[in-house]
Short mmCIF file of C-alpha atoms in Angstrom, two decimals:
data_model
loop_
_atom_site.label_atom_id
_atom_site.label_comp_id
_atom_site.label_asym_id
_atom_site.label_seq_id
_atom_site.Cartn_x
_atom_site.Cartn_y
_atom_site.Cartn_z
CA MET A 22 -2.95 -37.66 1.50
CA SER A 23 -5.77 -39.66 3.38
CA THR A 24 -8.05 -37.24 5.50
CA PRO A 25 -9.41 -33.87 4.26
CA VAL A 26 -7.32 -31.58 5.80
CA ASP A 27 -4.86 -33.03 3.29
CA ARG A 28 -6.97 -32.58 0.34
CA LEU A 29 -7.35 -28.88 1.95
CA SER A 30 -3.14 -28.28 1.99
CA LEU A 31 -2.36 -28.95 -0.99
CA MET A 32 -5.66 -27.07 -2.62
CA ARG A 33 -3.71 -24.28 -1.26
CA LEU A 34 -0.35 -24.95 -2.43
CA PHE A 35 -2.48 -25.23 -5.81
CA VAL A 36 -3.26 -21.13 -5.61
CA HIS A 37 -0.84 -20.55 -3.74
CA ILE A 38 1.64 -21.44 -6.75
CA ALA A 39 -1.58 -19.62 -9.60
CA GLU A 40 -1.21 -16.35 -8.02
CA VAL A 41 2.30 -16.49 -8.19
CA GLY A 42 3.41 -18.74 -11.01
CA SER A 43 6.01 -20.21 -8.92
CA LEU A 44 6.71 -23.64 -7.96
CA SER A 45 9.23 -21.61 -6.12
CA ALA A 46 7.88 -19.15 -4.87
CA ALA A 47 4.51 -20.84 -3.58
CA GLY A 48 6.84 -23.76 -1.69
CA ARG A 49 8.01 -20.59 -0.04
CA LEU A 50 4.80 -19.25 1.23
CA LEU A 51 3.40 -21.98 2.86
CA GLY A 52 7.37 -23.18 4.07
CA LEU A 53 7.88 -26.06 2.05
CA SER A 54 11.00 -27.31 0.26
CA GLN A 55 11.52 -27.31 -4.05
CA PRO A 56 10.74 -31.08 -3.78
CA SER A 57 8.26 -30.78 -1.38
CA THR A 58 5.98 -28.46 -3.46
CA SER A 59 6.56 -30.36 -6.58
CA ARG A 60 5.85 -34.02 -4.82
CA GLN A 61 2.29 -32.74 -2.89
CA LEU A 62 1.09 -30.86 -7.08
CA LYS A 63 1.90 -34.14 -8.55
CA GLN A 64 -0.18 -35.67 -5.69
CA LEU A 65 -3.36 -33.46 -6.18
CA GLU A 66 -2.76 -34.15 -9.75
CA THR A 67 -2.64 -37.62 -9.22
CA THR A 68 -5.79 -37.46 -6.87
CA LEU A 69 -7.57 -35.24 -9.95
CA GLY A 70 -6.77 -37.42 -12.54
CA VAL A 71 -6.10 -34.37 -14.76
CA GLU A 72 -2.52 -31.94 -14.78
CA LEU A 73 -3.30 -28.11 -13.41
CA PHE A 74 -0.17 -26.69 -14.81
CA GLN A 75 1.15 -26.93 -18.04
CA ARG A 76 5.72 -27.05 -17.63
CA SER A 77 7.81 -25.53 -19.82
CA THR A 78 11.63 -23.79 -19.15
CA HIS A 79 10.52 -20.20 -18.31
CA GLU A 80 6.67 -21.33 -17.49
CA LEU A 81 4.46 -22.42 -16.15
CA ALA A 82 0.49 -21.81 -16.77
CA LEU A 83 -2.34 -23.01 -15.56
CA THR A 84 -4.41 -26.00 -18.23
CA GLU A 85 -7.84 -25.42 -18.97
CA ALA A 86 -8.72 -27.83 -15.93
CA GLY A 87 -6.28 -26.30 -13.29
CA LYS A 88 -8.67 -23.28 -15.13
CA GLN A 89 -11.60 -25.04 -14.29
CA PHE A 90 -10.09 -25.44 -10.84
CA LEU A 91 -9.20 -23.41 -9.62
CA PRO A 92 -12.51 -20.99 -8.30
CA THR A 93 -12.87 -24.19 -6.79
CA ALA A 94 -10.56 -23.97 -4.80
CA MET A 95 -10.45 -20.87 -3.91
CA GLU A 96 -14.05 -20.56 -2.88
CA MET A 97 -13.47 -24.33 -1.00
CA LEU A 98 -11.00 -22.53 0.95
CA ALA A 99 -12.56 -19.19 1.41
CA VAL A 100 -15.26 -21.33 2.94
CA TRP A 101 -12.90 -23.85 5.49
CA ASP A 102 -10.99 -20.46 6.47
CA GLY A 103 -14.64 -18.53 7.45
CA ALA A 104 -15.13 -21.23 9.81
CA VAL A 105 -12.00 -22.41 11.35
CA GLU A 106 -12.31 -18.35 12.42
CA ASN A 107 -15.95 -18.22 13.20
CA ALA A 108 -15.66 -21.35 15.46
CA ARG A 109 -12.38 -20.05 17.10
CA ALA A 110 -14.06 -16.35 17.98
CA GLY A 111 -15.63 -17.66 20.54
CA ARG A 112 -12.85 -19.39 21.79
CA ASP A 113 -10.04 -17.45 21.35
CA LYS A 114 -8.68 -13.95 20.90
CA ILE A 115 -8.07 -13.79 16.53
CA ARG A 116 -4.20 -14.67 16.12
CA GLY A 117 -2.20 -14.67 12.74
CA ASN A 118 -0.24 -12.23 10.90
CA ILE A 119 -0.91 -9.65 7.81
CA ARG A 120 1.46 -8.55 5.37
CA VAL A 121 1.37 -5.42 4.36
CA ALA A 122 3.01 -3.08 1.85
CA VAL A 123 2.77 0.71 2.55
CA PRO A 124 4.35 3.53 1.43
CA VAL A 125 7.72 4.95 1.94
CA ALA A 126 6.46 8.28 3.57
CA ILE A 127 2.80 7.48 5.29
CA GLY A 128 4.44 4.09 6.45
CA GLN A 129 6.84 5.25 8.72
CA THR A 130 4.30 8.02 10.25
CA ILE A 131 1.61 8.71 10.65
CA LEU A 132 0.21 3.98 9.80
CA ALA A 133 2.95 3.44 12.06
CA GLU A 134 1.06 5.14 14.99
CA ILE A 135 -1.72 3.81 14.10
CA ALA A 136 -0.36 0.42 13.02
CA VAL A 137 1.22 0.36 16.97
CA ARG A 138 -1.31 1.45 18.36
CA PHE A 139 -3.18 -1.75 17.10
CA LEU A 140 -0.54 -4.12 18.25
CA ALA A 141 -1.01 -3.30 21.43
CA GLU A 142 -4.91 -3.18 21.05
CA HIS A 143 -4.59 -7.06 19.68
CA ARG A 144 -1.91 -8.72 21.02
CA GLY A 145 -2.45 -11.72 18.61
CA ILE A 146 -2.08 -10.41 15.61
CA THR A 147 1.11 -9.97 13.61
CA LEU A 148 1.92 -7.37 11.34
CA ASP A 149 5.53 -7.42 8.66
CA TRP A 150 4.81 -4.07 7.61
CA ARG A 151 7.18 -3.44 4.17
CA LEU A 152 7.51 0.28 3.56
CA ILE A 153 6.97 -0.11 -0.78
CA ASP A 154 5.76 2.75 -1.84
CA GLU A 155 5.58 -0.03 -5.59
CA PRO A 156 5.87 -3.93 -4.15
CA GLY A 157 4.06 -5.11 -7.60
CA ASP A 158 2.54 -8.03 -7.76
CA LEU A 159 0.43 -8.35 -4.37
CA ALA A 160 -0.16 -12.28 -4.60
CA ALA A 161 3.49 -13.15 -5.04
CA GLY A 162 4.83 -11.59 -2.15
CA GLY A 163 2.66 -12.86 -0.15
CA TYR A 164 0.94 -9.00 0.65
CA ASP A 165 -2.81 -9.12 2.83
CA LEU A 166 -2.98 -5.75 1.59
CA TRP A 167 -1.35 -3.04 0.12
CA ILE A 168 -1.95 0.20 1.18
CA ARG A 169 -1.12 3.02 -1.39
CA ALA A 170 -1.53 6.99 -1.64
CA GLY A 171 -2.05 7.36 -5.38
CA PRO A 172 -4.48 5.21 -8.09
CA ILE A 173 -4.55 1.62 -8.11
CA ARG A 174 -5.05 0.81 -11.75
CA ASP A 175 -4.73 -3.39 -10.94
CA GLU A 176 -8.59 -4.78 -12.32
CA SER A 177 -7.07 -7.38 -10.61
CA LEU A 178 -7.52 -5.98 -6.99
CA ILE A 179 -9.94 -4.44 -4.83
CA VAL A 180 -9.53 -1.40 -4.31
CA HIS A 181 -11.18 1.30 -1.23
CA GLU A 182 -10.76 4.96 -0.62
CA LEU A 183 -9.26 5.36 3.35
CA ARG A 184 -9.09 9.07 3.17
CA ARG A 185 -7.94 12.06 1.05
CA SER A 186 -5.57 14.60 1.76
CA HIS A 187 -5.27 18.00 -0.11
CA ARG A 188 -1.76 19.57 -1.97
CA ASN A 189 0.16 23.01 -1.89
CA ILE A 190 2.02 23.80 -4.53
CA VAL A 191 4.68 25.40 -2.74
CA GLY A 192 8.40 26.63 -2.37
CA ASN A 193 11.35 27.85 -0.59
CA ALA A 194 10.77 30.86 0.86
CA ALA A 195 13.72 32.48 -1.82
CA GLU A 196 10.63 32.14 -4.28
CA LYS A 197 7.99 35.00 -5.50
CA ALA A 198 4.41 34.24 -5.56
CA VAL A 199 1.93 34.67 -8.33
CA GLN A 200 -0.78 35.79 -9.66
CA HIS A 201 -1.68 32.75 -11.57
CA PRO A 202 -0.13 29.39 -11.85
CA THR A 203 1.13 29.33 -15.68
CA GLU A 204 3.56 31.96 -14.77
CA LEU A 205 5.56 29.19 -13.16
CA ASN A 206 5.55 27.12 -16.12
CA ARG A 207 9.14 29.18 -16.83
CA ARG A 208 10.73 28.13 -13.02
CA PRO A 209 12.03 24.56 -11.89
CA ALA A 210 10.21 22.68 -10.59
CA VAL A 211 11.07 19.65 -8.06
CA GLN A 212 8.18 16.21 -9.29
CA LEU A 213 7.70 14.13 -6.72
CA VAL A 214 6.83 10.91 -10.16
CA THR A 215 4.19 8.60 -7.66
CA TYR A 216 1.52 10.78 -8.08
CA VAL A 217 2.76 14.20 -9.46
CA ALA A 218 2.19 13.94 -13.54
CA LEU A 219 4.10 16.95 -15.94
CA GLN A 220 0.88 18.31 -16.64
CA ILE A 221 -1.30 18.96 -13.01
CA PRO A 222 -4.76 20.78 -13.29
CA LEU A 223 -5.83 23.33 -11.41
CA GLU A 224 -9.20 24.71 -10.08
CA THR A 225 -10.38 27.69 -7.25
CA ASP A 226 -13.20 27.56 -4.93
CA ASP A 227 -14.85 30.16 -7.66
CA GLY A 228 -14.57 27.48 -10.92
CA ARG A 229 -11.83 29.08 -12.44
CA ALA A 230 -9.55 25.99 -14.60
CA THR A 231 -5.92 26.03 -16.09
CA THR A 232 -3.61 23.71 -16.19
CA LEU A 233 0.43 24.07 -14.17
CA THR A 234 2.95 22.42 -16.64
CA LEU A 235 6.31 21.20 -14.58
CA LYS A 236 10.46 21.35 -15.86
CA PRO A 237 11.53 19.47 -13.75
CA ALA A 238 14.73 20.21 -11.91
CA LEU A 239 14.54 16.74 -9.61
CA ALA A 240 12.52 13.95 -10.80
CA THR A 241 11.66 11.34 -8.07
CA ASP A 242 10.46 8.60 -6.14
CA ASN A 243 10.58 9.22 -2.23
CA ILE A 244 8.61 12.44 -0.67
CA TYR A 245 11.30 13.39 1.77
CA VAL A 246 13.59 14.22 -0.84
CA ALA A 247 11.57 16.11 -2.92
CA LEU A 248 10.62 17.80 0.65
CA MET A 249 14.46 18.38 0.69
CA GLY A 250 15.14 19.66 -2.85
CA ILE A 251 12.31 21.91 -2.34
CA ARG A 252 13.42 22.97 0.15
CA SER A 253 16.99 23.85 -0.91
CA GLY A 254 15.52 25.86 -3.56
CA ILE A 255 16.41 23.45 -7.01
CA GLY A 256 12.80 24.52 -7.28
CA TYR A 257 8.89 24.08 -6.08
CA GLY A 258 7.13 21.39 -6.18
CA ILE A 259 3.25 20.40 -5.27
CA LEU A 260 2.93 18.38 -1.88
CA PRO A 261 0.87 16.80 1.29
CA HIS A 262 -0.36 19.14 3.17
CA TRP A 263 0.51 17.13 6.15
CA LEU A 264 3.99 17.46 5.47
CA VAL A 265 4.46 21.54 4.19
CA GLN A 266 2.72 22.42 7.25
CA GLU A 267 5.54 23.49 9.52
CA ASP A 268 7.45 24.12 7.44
CA LEU A 269 4.65 26.86 5.74
CA GLU A 270 4.09 27.71 9.63
CA ALA A 271 7.66 28.27 10.20
CA GLY A 272 8.73 30.71 6.92
CA THR A 273 10.80 28.21 5.33
CA LEU A 274 8.39 27.28 1.98
CA VAL A 275 5.90 29.40 0.71
CA GLU A 276 2.75 28.89 -0.63
CA LEU A 277 3.48 30.61 -4.86
CA CYS A 278 0.25 30.35 -5.66
CA SER A 279 -2.94 30.73 -2.84
CA GLY A 280 -6.74 30.45 -4.00
CA TRP A 281 -5.39 27.52 -6.85
CA HIS A 282 -5.31 23.76 -5.66
CA PRO A 283 -4.01 20.19 -7.34
CA PRO A 284 -6.57 17.73 -6.88
CA ALA A 285 -6.67 16.27 -3.68
CA ILE A 286 -4.72 12.79 -2.82
CA SER A 287 -6.13 9.75 -1.86
CA LEU A 288 -5.35 6.76 0.17
CA HIS A 289 -6.24 3.78 -1.18
CA ILE A 290 -6.00 0.61 0.02
CA ALA A 291 -6.53 -3.18 -2.14
CA TYR A 292 -5.76 -6.77 -2.02
CA PRO A 293 -6.22 -9.55 -3.38
CA GLN A 294 -9.46 -10.41 -4.91
CA SER A 295 -8.97 -14.25 -4.76
CA ARG A 296 -7.44 -14.24 -1.32
CA PHE A 297 -9.34 -14.88 1.49
CA ARG A 298 -10.20 -11.53 4.44
CA THR A 299 -9.40 -13.37 7.21
CA ALA A 300 -10.56 -12.00 10.29
CA ARG A 301 -7.92 -10.81 11.25
CA VAL A 302 -7.11 -8.32 7.77
CA LYS A 303 -11.19 -7.49 8.37
CA LEU A 304 -10.07 -5.69 11.82
CA PHE A 305 -7.35 -4.52 10.96
CA ILE A 306 -8.86 -2.65 7.59
CA GLU A 307 -11.98 -1.47 9.83
CA TYR A 308 -9.08 0.19 12.84
CA LEU A 309 -7.33 1.59 10.08
CA ARG A 310 -10.53 3.61 8.70
CA ARG A 311 -11.50 4.38 11.99
CA GLU A 312 -8.45 6.00 12.80
CA LEU A 313 -7.50 8.18 9.86
CA VAL A 314 -11.42 9.42 9.44
CA GLY A 315 -10.63 10.73 13.52
CA LEU A 316 -7.43 12.39 12.24
CA ASP A 317 -7.31 16.38 11.34
CA SER A 318 -5.09 17.96 9.51
CA ASN A 319 -3.16 19.23 12.13
CA THR A 320 -3.48 15.83 13.71
CA ILE A 321 -2.31 14.11 10.80
CA PHE A 322 1.39 17.09 10.68
CA ARG A 323 1.99 16.43 14.56
CA THR A 324 2.23 12.26 14.07
CA GLY A 325 4.55 13.10 11.10
CA THR A 326 6.74 15.43 12.32
CA SER A 327 7.09 13.64 15.00
CA PHE A 328 8.50 10.15 13.98
CA GLN A 329 10.43 12.11 11.58
CA SER A 330 12.34 14.10 14.06
CA ASP A 331 12.73 11.12 16.15
CA ARG A 332 13.93 9.13 13.09
CA SER A 333 16.13 12.44 12.70
CA LYS A 334 18.04 12.19 16.06
CA GLN A 335 18.52 8.47 15.29
CA THR A 336 20.86 8.66 12.20
CA ARG A 337 22.71 11.70 13.59
CA ARG A 338 23.18 8.92 16.17
CA THR A 339 24.72 6.22 14.06
CA LYS A 340 26.81 9.00 12.56
#
């Protein structure tokens, strides 16, 4: 406790504990043992002369003093981290790790290629790249960023849209096209539950509107399982154009009601309001945004195909 650096370290531990609600989880994020975490929290409370948390068997909650101290601690850490990065910017390359939660499908295809190019151009930065559709509490997982297809309604996060992707209503080649989408209401469907509801509003370019009601024969949270189900004829479904483009061109899938459009799906990026965005995180966000804007649908599709093909070959070799 003899130097300002010690106090900053203790404040950082306090902020992590407040974010994750657990001494042990916060300690793991900082590489501390349980006894060290408890001892350092006690040091900070002794220095301040107040208790920061109320402890019980099943709960760890901020006291009123803790609630008052938290925003000040976060602001001081943000100022310190920013000052350190600015001081080093002219001398060193930007360095450090970025922990990212990405959707399973696009995280192993389009986004994976972008991430690899980013690392090749910024050798001092590392990525902890986790394929997770629903990461839960970002702070508890230690994530700096969360990328998700579909809406993010967590008010504790700052959310930005990266890109929109059009979707198609498709079935396998044996499915018959329809004049009006409500004719599909009687057919079995494949539902991708992560961003396809049971009732989907549809529109045409000339302003007509209707609602499609799914009757799922298969509901899944994995986009490739949904694609497999549609290809096999289990039912029709709604999937991103980048995923089904090759099948539509080859005739293995067909568009069932051309001219009727489901809402486009947005790709969002989010980060905790309480987490200071380092220069490396800002750099990655801007790189990602720039690369995605530069992709047309054909480029997106080809990227996804190459990765999926490589993955399939690898799977076959391991069997």
